[in-house]
Tab-separated table of C-alpha atoms and ligand atoms in Angstrom:
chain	number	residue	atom	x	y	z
A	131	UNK	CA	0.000	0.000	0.000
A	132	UNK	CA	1.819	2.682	-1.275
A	133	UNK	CA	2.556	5.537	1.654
A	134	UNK	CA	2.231	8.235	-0.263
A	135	UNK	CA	-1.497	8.725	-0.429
A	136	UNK	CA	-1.251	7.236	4.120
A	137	UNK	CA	0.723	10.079	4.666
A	138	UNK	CA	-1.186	12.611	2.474
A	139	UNK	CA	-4.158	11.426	4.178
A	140	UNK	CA	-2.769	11.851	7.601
A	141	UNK	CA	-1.785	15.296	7.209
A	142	UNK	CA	-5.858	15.979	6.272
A	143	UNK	CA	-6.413	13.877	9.365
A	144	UNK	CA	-8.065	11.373	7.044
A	145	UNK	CA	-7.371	7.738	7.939
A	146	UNK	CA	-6.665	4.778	5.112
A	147	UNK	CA	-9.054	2.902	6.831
A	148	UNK	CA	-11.414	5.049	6.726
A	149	UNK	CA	-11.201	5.501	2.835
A	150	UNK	CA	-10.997	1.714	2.414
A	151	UNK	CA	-14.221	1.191	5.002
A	152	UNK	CA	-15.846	3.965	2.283
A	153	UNK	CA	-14.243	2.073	-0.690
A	154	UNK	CA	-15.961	-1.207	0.614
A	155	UNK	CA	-19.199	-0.651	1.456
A	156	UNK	CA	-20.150	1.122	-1.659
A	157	UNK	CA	-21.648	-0.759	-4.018
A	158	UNK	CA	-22.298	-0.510	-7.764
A	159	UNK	CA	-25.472	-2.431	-9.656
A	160	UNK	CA	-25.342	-4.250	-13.255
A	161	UNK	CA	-27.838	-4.094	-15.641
A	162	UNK	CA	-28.863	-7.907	-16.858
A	163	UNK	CA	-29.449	-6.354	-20.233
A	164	UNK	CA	-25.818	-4.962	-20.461
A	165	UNK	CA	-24.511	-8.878	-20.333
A	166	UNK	CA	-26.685	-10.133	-23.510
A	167	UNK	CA	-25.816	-9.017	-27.398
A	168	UNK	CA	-27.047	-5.340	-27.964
A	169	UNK	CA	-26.074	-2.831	-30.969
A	170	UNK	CA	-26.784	-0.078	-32.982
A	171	UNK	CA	-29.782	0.559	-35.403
A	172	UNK	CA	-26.950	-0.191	-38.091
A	173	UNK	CA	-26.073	-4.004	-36.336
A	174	UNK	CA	-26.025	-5.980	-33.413
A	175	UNK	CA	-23.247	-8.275	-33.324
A	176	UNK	CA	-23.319	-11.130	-31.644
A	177	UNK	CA	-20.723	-11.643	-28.952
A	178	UNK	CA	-19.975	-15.432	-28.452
A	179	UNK	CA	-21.434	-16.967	-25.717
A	180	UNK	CA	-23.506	-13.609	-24.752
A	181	UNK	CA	-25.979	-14.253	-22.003
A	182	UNK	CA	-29.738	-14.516	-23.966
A	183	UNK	CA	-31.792	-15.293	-20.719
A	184	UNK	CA	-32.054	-13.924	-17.212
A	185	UNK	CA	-30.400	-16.818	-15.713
A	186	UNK	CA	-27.259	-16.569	-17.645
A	187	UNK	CA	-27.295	-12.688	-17.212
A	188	UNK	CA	-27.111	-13.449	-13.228
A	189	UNK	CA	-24.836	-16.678	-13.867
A	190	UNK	CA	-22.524	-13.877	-15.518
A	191	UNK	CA	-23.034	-10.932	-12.878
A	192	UNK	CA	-21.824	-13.457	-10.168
A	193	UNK	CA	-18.789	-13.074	-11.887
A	194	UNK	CA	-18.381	-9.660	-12.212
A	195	UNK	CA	-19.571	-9.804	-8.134
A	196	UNK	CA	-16.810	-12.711	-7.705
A	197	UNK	CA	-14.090	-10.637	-8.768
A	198	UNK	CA	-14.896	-6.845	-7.200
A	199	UNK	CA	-16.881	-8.118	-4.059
A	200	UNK	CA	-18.616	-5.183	-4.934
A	201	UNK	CA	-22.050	-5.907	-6.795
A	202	UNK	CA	-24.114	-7.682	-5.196
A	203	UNK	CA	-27.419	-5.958	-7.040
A	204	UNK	CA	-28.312	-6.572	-10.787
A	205	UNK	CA	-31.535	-4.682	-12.494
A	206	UNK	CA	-34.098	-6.125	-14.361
A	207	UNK	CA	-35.932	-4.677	-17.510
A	208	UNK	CA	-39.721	-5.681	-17.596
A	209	UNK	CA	-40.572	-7.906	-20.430
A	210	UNK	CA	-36.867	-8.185	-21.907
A	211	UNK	CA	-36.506	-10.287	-18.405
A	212	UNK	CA	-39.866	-11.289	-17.541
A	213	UNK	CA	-40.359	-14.831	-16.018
A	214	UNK	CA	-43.579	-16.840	-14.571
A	215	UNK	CA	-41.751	-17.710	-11.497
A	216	UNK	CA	-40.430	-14.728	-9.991
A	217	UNK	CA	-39.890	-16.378	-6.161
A	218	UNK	CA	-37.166	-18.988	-8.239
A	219	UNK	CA	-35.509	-16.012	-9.445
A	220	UNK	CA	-34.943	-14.428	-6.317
A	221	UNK	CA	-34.013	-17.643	-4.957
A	222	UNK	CA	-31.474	-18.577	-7.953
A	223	UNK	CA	-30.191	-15.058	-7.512
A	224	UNK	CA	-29.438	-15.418	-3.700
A	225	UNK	CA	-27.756	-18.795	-4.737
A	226	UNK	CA	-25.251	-16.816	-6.884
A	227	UNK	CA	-24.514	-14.500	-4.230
A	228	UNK	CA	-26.858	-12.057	-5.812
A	229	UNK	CA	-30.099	-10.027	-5.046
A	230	UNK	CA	-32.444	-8.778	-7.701
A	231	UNK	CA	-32.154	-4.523	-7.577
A	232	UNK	CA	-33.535	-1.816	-9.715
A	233	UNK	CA	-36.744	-2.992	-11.648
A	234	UNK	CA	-36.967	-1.711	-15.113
A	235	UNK	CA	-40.638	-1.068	-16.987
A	236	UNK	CA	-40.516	-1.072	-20.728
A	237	UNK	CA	-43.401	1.643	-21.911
A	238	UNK	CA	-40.927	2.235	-25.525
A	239	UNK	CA	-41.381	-1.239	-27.437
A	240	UNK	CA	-45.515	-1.800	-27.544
A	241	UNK	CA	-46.554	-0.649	-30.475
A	242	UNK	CA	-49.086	1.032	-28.529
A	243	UNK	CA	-46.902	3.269	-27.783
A	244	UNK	CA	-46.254	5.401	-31.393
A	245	UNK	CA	-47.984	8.780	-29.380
A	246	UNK	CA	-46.497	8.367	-26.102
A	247	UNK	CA	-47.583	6.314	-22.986
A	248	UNK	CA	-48.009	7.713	-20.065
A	249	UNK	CA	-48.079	11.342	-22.193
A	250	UNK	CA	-50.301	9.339	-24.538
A	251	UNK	CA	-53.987	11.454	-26.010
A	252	UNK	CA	-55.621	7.853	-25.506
A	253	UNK	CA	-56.495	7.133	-21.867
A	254	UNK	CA	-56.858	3.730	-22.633
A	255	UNK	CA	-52.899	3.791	-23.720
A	256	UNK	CA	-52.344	5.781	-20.486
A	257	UNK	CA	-54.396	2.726	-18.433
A	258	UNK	CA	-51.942	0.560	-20.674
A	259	UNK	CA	-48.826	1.705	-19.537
A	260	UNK	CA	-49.767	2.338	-15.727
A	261	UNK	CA	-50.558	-0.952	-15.748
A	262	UNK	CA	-47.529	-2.095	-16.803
A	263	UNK	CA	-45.298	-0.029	-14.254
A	264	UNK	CA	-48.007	-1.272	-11.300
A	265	UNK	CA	-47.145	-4.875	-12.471
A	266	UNK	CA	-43.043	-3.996	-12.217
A	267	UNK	CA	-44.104	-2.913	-8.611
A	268	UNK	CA	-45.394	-6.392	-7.986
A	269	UNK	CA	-42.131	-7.956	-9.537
A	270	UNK	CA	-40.133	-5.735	-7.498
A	271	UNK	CA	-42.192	-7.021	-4.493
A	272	UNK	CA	-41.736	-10.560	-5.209
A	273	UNK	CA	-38.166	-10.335	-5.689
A	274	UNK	CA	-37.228	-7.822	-2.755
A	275	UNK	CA	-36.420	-5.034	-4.995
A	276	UNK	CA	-37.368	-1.457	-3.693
A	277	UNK	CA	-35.898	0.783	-6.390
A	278	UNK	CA	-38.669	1.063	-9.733
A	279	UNK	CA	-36.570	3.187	-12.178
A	280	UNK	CA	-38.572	4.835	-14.831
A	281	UNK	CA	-37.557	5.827	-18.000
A	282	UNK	CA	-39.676	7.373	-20.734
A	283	UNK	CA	-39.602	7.511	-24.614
A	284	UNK	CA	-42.390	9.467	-24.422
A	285	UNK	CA	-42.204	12.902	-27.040
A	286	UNK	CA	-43.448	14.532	-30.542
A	287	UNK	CA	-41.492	14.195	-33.920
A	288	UNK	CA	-43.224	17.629	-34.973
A	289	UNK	CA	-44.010	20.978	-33.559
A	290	UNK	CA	-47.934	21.036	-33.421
A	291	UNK	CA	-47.898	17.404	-32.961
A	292	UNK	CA	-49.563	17.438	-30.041
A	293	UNK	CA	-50.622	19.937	-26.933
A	294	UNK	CA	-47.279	19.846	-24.667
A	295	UNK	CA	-48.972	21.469	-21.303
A	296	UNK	CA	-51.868	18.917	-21.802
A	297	UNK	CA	-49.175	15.915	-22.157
A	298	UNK	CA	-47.174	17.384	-18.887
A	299	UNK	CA	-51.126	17.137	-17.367
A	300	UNK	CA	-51.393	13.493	-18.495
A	301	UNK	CA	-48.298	12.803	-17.302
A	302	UNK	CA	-48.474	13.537	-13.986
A	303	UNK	CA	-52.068	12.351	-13.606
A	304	UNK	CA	-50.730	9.151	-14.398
A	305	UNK	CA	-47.389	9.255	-12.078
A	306	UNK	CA	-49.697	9.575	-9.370
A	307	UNK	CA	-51.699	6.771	-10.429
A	308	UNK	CA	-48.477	4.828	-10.137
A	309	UNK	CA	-47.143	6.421	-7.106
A	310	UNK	CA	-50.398	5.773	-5.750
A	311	UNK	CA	-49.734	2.134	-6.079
A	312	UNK	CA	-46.147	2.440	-4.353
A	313	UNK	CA	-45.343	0.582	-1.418
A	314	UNK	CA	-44.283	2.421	1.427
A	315	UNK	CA	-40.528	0.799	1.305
A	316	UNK	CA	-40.520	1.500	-2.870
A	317	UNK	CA	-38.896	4.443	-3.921
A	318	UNK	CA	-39.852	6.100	-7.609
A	319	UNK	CA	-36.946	7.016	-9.802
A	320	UNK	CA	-37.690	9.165	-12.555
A	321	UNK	CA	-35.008	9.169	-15.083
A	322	UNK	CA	-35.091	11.798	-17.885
A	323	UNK	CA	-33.411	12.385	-21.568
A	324	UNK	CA	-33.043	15.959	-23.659
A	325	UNK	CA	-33.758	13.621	-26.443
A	326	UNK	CA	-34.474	10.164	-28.628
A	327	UNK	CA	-36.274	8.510	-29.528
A	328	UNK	CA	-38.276	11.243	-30.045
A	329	UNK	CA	-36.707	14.480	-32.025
A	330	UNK	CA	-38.951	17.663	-31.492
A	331	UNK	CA	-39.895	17.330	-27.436
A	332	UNK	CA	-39.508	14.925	-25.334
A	333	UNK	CA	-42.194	14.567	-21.924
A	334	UNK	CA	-39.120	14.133	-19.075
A	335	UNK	CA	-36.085	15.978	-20.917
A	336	UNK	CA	-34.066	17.523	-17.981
A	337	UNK	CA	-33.553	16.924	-14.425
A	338	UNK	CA	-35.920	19.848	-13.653
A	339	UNK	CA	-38.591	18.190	-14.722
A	340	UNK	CA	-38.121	15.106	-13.495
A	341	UNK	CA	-37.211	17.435	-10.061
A	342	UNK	CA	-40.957	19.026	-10.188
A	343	UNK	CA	-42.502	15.617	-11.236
A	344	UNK	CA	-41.023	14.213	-8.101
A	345	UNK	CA	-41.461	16.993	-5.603
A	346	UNK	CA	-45.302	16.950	-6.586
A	347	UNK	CA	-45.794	13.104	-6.178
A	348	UNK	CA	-44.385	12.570	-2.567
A	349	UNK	CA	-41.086	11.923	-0.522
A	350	UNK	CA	-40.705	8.074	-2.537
A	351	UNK	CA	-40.044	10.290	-5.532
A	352	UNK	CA	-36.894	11.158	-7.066
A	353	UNK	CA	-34.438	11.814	-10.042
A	354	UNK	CA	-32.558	9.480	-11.424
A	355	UNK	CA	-29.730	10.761	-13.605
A	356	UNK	CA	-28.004	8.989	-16.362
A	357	UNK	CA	-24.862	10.380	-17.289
A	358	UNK	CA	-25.628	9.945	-21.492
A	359	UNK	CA	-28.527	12.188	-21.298
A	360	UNK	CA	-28.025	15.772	-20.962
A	361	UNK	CA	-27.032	17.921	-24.054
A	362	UNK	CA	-23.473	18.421	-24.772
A	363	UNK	CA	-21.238	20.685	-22.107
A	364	UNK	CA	-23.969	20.497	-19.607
A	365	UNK	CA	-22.353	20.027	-16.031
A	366	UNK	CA	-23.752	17.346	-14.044
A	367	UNK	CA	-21.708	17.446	-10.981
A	368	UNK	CA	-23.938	20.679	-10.682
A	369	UNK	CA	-27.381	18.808	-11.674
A	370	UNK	CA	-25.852	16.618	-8.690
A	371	UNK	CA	-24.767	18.875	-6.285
A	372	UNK	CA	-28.463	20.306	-6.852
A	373	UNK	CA	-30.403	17.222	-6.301
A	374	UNK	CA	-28.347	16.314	-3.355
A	375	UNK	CA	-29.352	19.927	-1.878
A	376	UNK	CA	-32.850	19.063	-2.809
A	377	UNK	CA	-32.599	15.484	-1.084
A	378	UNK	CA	-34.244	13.804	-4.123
A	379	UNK	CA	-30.923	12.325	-6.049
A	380	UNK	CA	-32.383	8.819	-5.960
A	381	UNK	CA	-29.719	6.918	-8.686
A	382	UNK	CA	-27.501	7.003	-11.477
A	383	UNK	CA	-27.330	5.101	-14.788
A	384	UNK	CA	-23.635	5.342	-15.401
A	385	UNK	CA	-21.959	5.571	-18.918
A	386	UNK	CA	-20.129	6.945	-20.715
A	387	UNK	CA	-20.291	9.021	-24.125
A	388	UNK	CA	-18.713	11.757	-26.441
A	389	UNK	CA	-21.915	12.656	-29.123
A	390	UNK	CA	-25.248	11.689	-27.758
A	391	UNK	CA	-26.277	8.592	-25.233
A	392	UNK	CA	-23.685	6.219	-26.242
A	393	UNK	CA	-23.935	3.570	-23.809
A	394	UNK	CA	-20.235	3.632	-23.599
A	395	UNK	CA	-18.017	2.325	-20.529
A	396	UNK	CA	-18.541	4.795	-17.837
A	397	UNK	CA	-15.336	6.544	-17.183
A	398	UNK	CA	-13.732	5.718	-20.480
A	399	UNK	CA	-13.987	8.917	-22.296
A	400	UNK	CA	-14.711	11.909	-20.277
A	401	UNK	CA	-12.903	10.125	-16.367
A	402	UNK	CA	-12.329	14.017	-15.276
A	403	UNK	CA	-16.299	14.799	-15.354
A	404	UNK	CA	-17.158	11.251	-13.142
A	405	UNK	CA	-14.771	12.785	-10.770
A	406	UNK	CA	-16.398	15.760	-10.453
A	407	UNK	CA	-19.521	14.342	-9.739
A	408	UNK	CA	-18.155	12.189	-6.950
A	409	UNK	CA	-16.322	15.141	-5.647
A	410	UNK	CA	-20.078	17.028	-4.717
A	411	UNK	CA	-20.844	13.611	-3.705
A	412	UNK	CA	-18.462	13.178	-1.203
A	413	UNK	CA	-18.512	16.773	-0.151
A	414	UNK	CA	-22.199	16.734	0.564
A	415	UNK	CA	-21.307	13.476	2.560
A	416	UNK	CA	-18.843	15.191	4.596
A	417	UNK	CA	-21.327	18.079	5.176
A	418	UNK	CA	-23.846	15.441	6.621
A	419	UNK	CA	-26.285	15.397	3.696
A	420	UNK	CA	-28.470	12.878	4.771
A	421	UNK	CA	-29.416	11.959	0.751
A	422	UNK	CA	-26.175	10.886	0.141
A	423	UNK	CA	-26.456	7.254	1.565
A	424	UNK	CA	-30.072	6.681	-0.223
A	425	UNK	CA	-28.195	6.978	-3.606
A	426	UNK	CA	-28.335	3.692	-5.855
A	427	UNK	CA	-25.538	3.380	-7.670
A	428	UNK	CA	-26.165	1.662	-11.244
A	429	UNK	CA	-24.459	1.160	-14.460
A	430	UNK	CA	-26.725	1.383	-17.627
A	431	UNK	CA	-24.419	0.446	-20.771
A	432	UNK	CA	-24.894	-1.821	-23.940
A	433	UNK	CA	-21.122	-3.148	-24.802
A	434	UNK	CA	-21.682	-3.534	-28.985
A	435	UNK	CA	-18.109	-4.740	-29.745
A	436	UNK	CA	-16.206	-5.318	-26.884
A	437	UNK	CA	-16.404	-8.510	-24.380
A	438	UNK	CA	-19.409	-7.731	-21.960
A	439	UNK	CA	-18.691	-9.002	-18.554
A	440	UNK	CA	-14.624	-7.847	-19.036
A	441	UNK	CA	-16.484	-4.697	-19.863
A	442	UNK	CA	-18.586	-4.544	-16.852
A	443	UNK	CA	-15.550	-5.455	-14.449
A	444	UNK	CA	-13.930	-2.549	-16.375
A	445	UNK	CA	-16.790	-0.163	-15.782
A	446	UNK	CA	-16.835	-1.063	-11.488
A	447	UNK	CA	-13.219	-0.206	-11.456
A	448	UNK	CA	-13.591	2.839	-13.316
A	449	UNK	CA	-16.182	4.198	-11.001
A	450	UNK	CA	-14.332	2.493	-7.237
A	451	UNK	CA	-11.607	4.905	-9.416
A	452	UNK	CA	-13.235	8.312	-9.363
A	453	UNK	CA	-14.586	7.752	-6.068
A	454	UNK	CA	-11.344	7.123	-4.239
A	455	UNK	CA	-9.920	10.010	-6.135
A	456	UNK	CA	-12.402	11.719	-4.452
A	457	UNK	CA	-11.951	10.586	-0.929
A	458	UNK	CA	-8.717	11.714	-0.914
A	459	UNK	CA	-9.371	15.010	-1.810
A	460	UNK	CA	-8.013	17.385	0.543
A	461	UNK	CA	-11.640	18.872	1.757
A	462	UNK	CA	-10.120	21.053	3.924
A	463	UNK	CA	-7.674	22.782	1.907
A	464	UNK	CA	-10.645	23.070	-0.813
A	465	UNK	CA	-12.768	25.162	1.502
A	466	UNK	CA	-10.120	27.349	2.678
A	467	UNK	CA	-9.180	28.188	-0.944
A	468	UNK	CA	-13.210	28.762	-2.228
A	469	UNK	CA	-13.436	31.031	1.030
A	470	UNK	CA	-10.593	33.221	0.123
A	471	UNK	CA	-11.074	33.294	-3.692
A	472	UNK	CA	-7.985	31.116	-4.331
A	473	UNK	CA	-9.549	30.045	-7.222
A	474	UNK	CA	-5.956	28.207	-9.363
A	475	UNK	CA	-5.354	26.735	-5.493
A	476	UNK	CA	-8.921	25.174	-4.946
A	477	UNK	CA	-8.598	23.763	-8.791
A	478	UNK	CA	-4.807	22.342	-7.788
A	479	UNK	CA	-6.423	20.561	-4.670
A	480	UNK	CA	-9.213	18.981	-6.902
A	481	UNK	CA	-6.055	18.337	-9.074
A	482	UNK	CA	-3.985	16.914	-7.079
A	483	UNK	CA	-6.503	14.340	-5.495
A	484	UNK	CA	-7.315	13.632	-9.551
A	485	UNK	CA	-3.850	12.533	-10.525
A	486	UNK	CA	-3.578	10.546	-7.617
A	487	UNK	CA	-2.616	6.975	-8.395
A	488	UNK	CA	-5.450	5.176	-6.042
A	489	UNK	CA	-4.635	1.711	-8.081
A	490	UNK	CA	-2.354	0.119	-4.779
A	491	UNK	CA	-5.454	1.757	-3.136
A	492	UNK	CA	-8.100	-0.349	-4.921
A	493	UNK	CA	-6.087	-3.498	-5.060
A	494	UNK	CA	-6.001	-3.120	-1.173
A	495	UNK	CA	-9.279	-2.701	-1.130
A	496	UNK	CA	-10.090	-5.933	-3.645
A	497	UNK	CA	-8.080	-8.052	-1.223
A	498	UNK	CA	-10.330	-7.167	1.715
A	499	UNK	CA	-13.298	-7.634	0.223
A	500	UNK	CA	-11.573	-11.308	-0.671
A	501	UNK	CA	-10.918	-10.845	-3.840
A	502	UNK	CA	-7.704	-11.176	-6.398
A	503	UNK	CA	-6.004	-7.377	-5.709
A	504	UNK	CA	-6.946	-7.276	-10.056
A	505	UNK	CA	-10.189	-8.751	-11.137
A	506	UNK	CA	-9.711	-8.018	-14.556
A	507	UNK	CA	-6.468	-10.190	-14.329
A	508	UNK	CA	-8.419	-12.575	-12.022
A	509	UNK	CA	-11.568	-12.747	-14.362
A	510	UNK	CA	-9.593	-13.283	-17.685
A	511	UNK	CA	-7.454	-16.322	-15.213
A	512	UNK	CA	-10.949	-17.962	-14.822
A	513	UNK	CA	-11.564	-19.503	-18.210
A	514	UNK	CA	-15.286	-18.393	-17.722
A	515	UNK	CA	-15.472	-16.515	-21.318
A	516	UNK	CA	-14.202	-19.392	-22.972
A	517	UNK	CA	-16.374	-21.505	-21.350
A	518	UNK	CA	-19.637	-20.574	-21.800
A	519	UNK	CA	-18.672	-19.438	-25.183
A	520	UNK	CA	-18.556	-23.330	-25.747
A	521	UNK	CA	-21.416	-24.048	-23.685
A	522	UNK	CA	-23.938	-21.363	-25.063
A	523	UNK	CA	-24.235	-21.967	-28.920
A	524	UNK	CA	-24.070	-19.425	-31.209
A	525	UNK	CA	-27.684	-17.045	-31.354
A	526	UNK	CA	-28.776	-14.895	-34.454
A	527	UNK	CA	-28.850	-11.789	-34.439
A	528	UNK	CA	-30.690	-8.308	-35.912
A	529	UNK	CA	-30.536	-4.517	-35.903
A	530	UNK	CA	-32.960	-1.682	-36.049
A	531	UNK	CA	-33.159	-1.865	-40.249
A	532	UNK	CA	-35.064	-5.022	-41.255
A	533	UNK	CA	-32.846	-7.841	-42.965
A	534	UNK	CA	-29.456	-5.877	-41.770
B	758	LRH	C1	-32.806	5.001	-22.143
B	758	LRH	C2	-32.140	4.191	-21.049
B	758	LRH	C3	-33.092	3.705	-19.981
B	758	LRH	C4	-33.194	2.230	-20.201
B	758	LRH	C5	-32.577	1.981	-21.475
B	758	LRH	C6	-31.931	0.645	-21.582
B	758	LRH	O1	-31.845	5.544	-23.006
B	758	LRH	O2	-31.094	4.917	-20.518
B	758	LRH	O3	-32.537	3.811	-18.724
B	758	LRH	O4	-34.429	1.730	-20.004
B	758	LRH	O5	-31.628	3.012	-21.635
B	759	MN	MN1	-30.602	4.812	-18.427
């Protein structure tokens, strides 16, 4: 364990342990549908041995849990994992070390759904879709989940198109319809999108929105932000350190992108910004926001060339990275420079912390957790690719563009 970052912690009157005790309880959730083949509307290429059912999407998040010690919590999407026996799963989940987390509805694949769903002009599409996300709650219920995240297509292609105040009206009519439904221990996540699929407005666009949504619905409600969905240069450490003040950050769908909501590996091409937004993260912590330890920490990527449970290892360690880059931050020296307008000193603290190498750090932290100090290393030692590659036969694949 190197000294360097002991000693720089001392003199903050930080404590290794106590960034390794941070560094180990956190925990990070997989999506199931980031394990099977997904693509682009141009092709989705088929990755041998890619997990095509639920139970091979948890057989392959026990590994990624196996080797981090870190992920105990996968999320389901609702019907892309539907089952009849949902007690089985739960079980066959705790079997593998695993518990079932976020629950996913689907209200973008019906065709139902062309106008909208819970936006939709047609109550009866409305009924449609609020049906769906009430039978997600009962999944969630039957599997132990308490976290229903909620993601919406719903928008216009055309200006005119439709009456935007009286979608916002059917919109939240029917979120309380749902929330109505919510049990008490359930929270509500409301994730929103500037844009696609739709291309002129979309219902839930910013995190303002999804703020008001929540704040008018009750205290289960609350914003879930995914990292590939704000326009380009927007700052979400701010959008974070906003939520936080409002108490209603409920999760994250971490990725990664550099044009629009490309699904990428979290971390991989913008690692500076994912600091940032731990860094108001752990400062609120250290302030004693109380929203801090409600947040559910989730990674929402589809891996269209690369190997997909390497890639999910990849993504954990890329997040455990930006966090313990920002426990070491030097809080104290940070606050003394914003107070006294020191603004190239408080950037050099944040700097410093950045381009700290926290890898002996992490490794430490792997080995307590009882892991191999590099799962990556450890994962690739296993043979478990190359094995279910043999064991799970080839599947076909498609795209978005008929016969591609
Ligand atoms: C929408 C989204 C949403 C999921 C889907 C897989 O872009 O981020 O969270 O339902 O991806
Ligand atoms: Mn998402």
């Amino acid at each position: 364990m190197s000294s360097e970052i002991e000693n720089r912690l001392q003199e903050q009157g930080v404590t290794l342990d106590g960034v390794i005790a941070a560094l180990r309880q956190f925990t990070i959730e997989t999506p199931s549908w980031g394990y099977g083949d997904s693509g682009t509307r141009f092709k989705v290429f088929h990755w041998p041995g890619a997990a095509s059912n639920l139970r091979e999407k948890l057989a392959d998040a026990a590994q990624v849990q196996k080797v981090t010690g870190i992920c105990p919590g996968v999320a389901i999407h609702i019907p892309w994992d539907r089952e009849d026996d949902w007690r089985a799963v739960k079980e066959y989940a705790g079997q593998l070390g695993l518990r079932i987390g976020a629950v996913n509805p689907n209200l973008f694949q019906d065709d139902a759904y062309r106008f909208g769903s819970l936006c939709h002009f047609d109550r009866a599409v409305r009924e449609q879709a609020v049906a769906h996300v009430i039978e997600c709650i009962h999944i969630a219920q039957e599997v132990g989940s308490s976290v229903i995240s909620l993601w919406l297509a719903d928008g216009t292609n055309y200006p005119g198109q439709d009456d935007l105040r009286r979608r916002r009206h059917r919109l939240l009519d029917s979120l309380q319809d749902i929330y109505a439904a919510l049990p008490a221990v359930m929270r509500l996540q409301i994730e929103y999108k500037f844009f696609e699929p739709s291309f002129y407005s979309t219902d839930l666009p910013d995190w303002g929105t999804s703020l008001l949504m929540a704040q008018k619905l009750g205290p289960q409600a609350e914003v879930l932000v995914d990292t590939g969905h704000h326009p380009q240069g927007t700052n979400i450490a701010q959008i974070v350190a906003q939520l936080l003040d409002e108490g209603r950050l409920g999760g994250f769908h971490f990725n990664d992108r550099r044009y629009a909501d490309d699904d990428l590996i979290v971390g991989s091409q913008n690692p500076f910004e994912l600091f940032c937004i731990f860094n108001e993260i752990v400062g609120a912590e250290a302030e004693g926001n109380a929203n801090v330890g409600r947040i559910a920490y989730m990674i929402d990527q589809s891996h269209n060339i690369e190997p997909k449970i390497e890639a999910m290892i990849q993504s954990v360690l890329n997040v455990q990275t930006a966090y313990a880059k920002a426990l070491v931050v030097d809080r104290a020296a940070l606050r003394a420079a914003q107070e006294t307008g020191d603004v190239l000193g408080a950037y050099r603290v944040l700097q410093a912390a950045y381009e700290t190498d926290v890898r002996p750090l992490l490794s430490e932290v792997h080995v307590r957790q009882g892991c191999d100090p590099d799962p990556i290393a450890a994962f690739r030692a296993s043979g478990y690719a190359e094995r279910v590659a043999r064991e799970r036969g080839a599947v076909t694949t498609s795209s978005g563009y008929p016969g591609a």
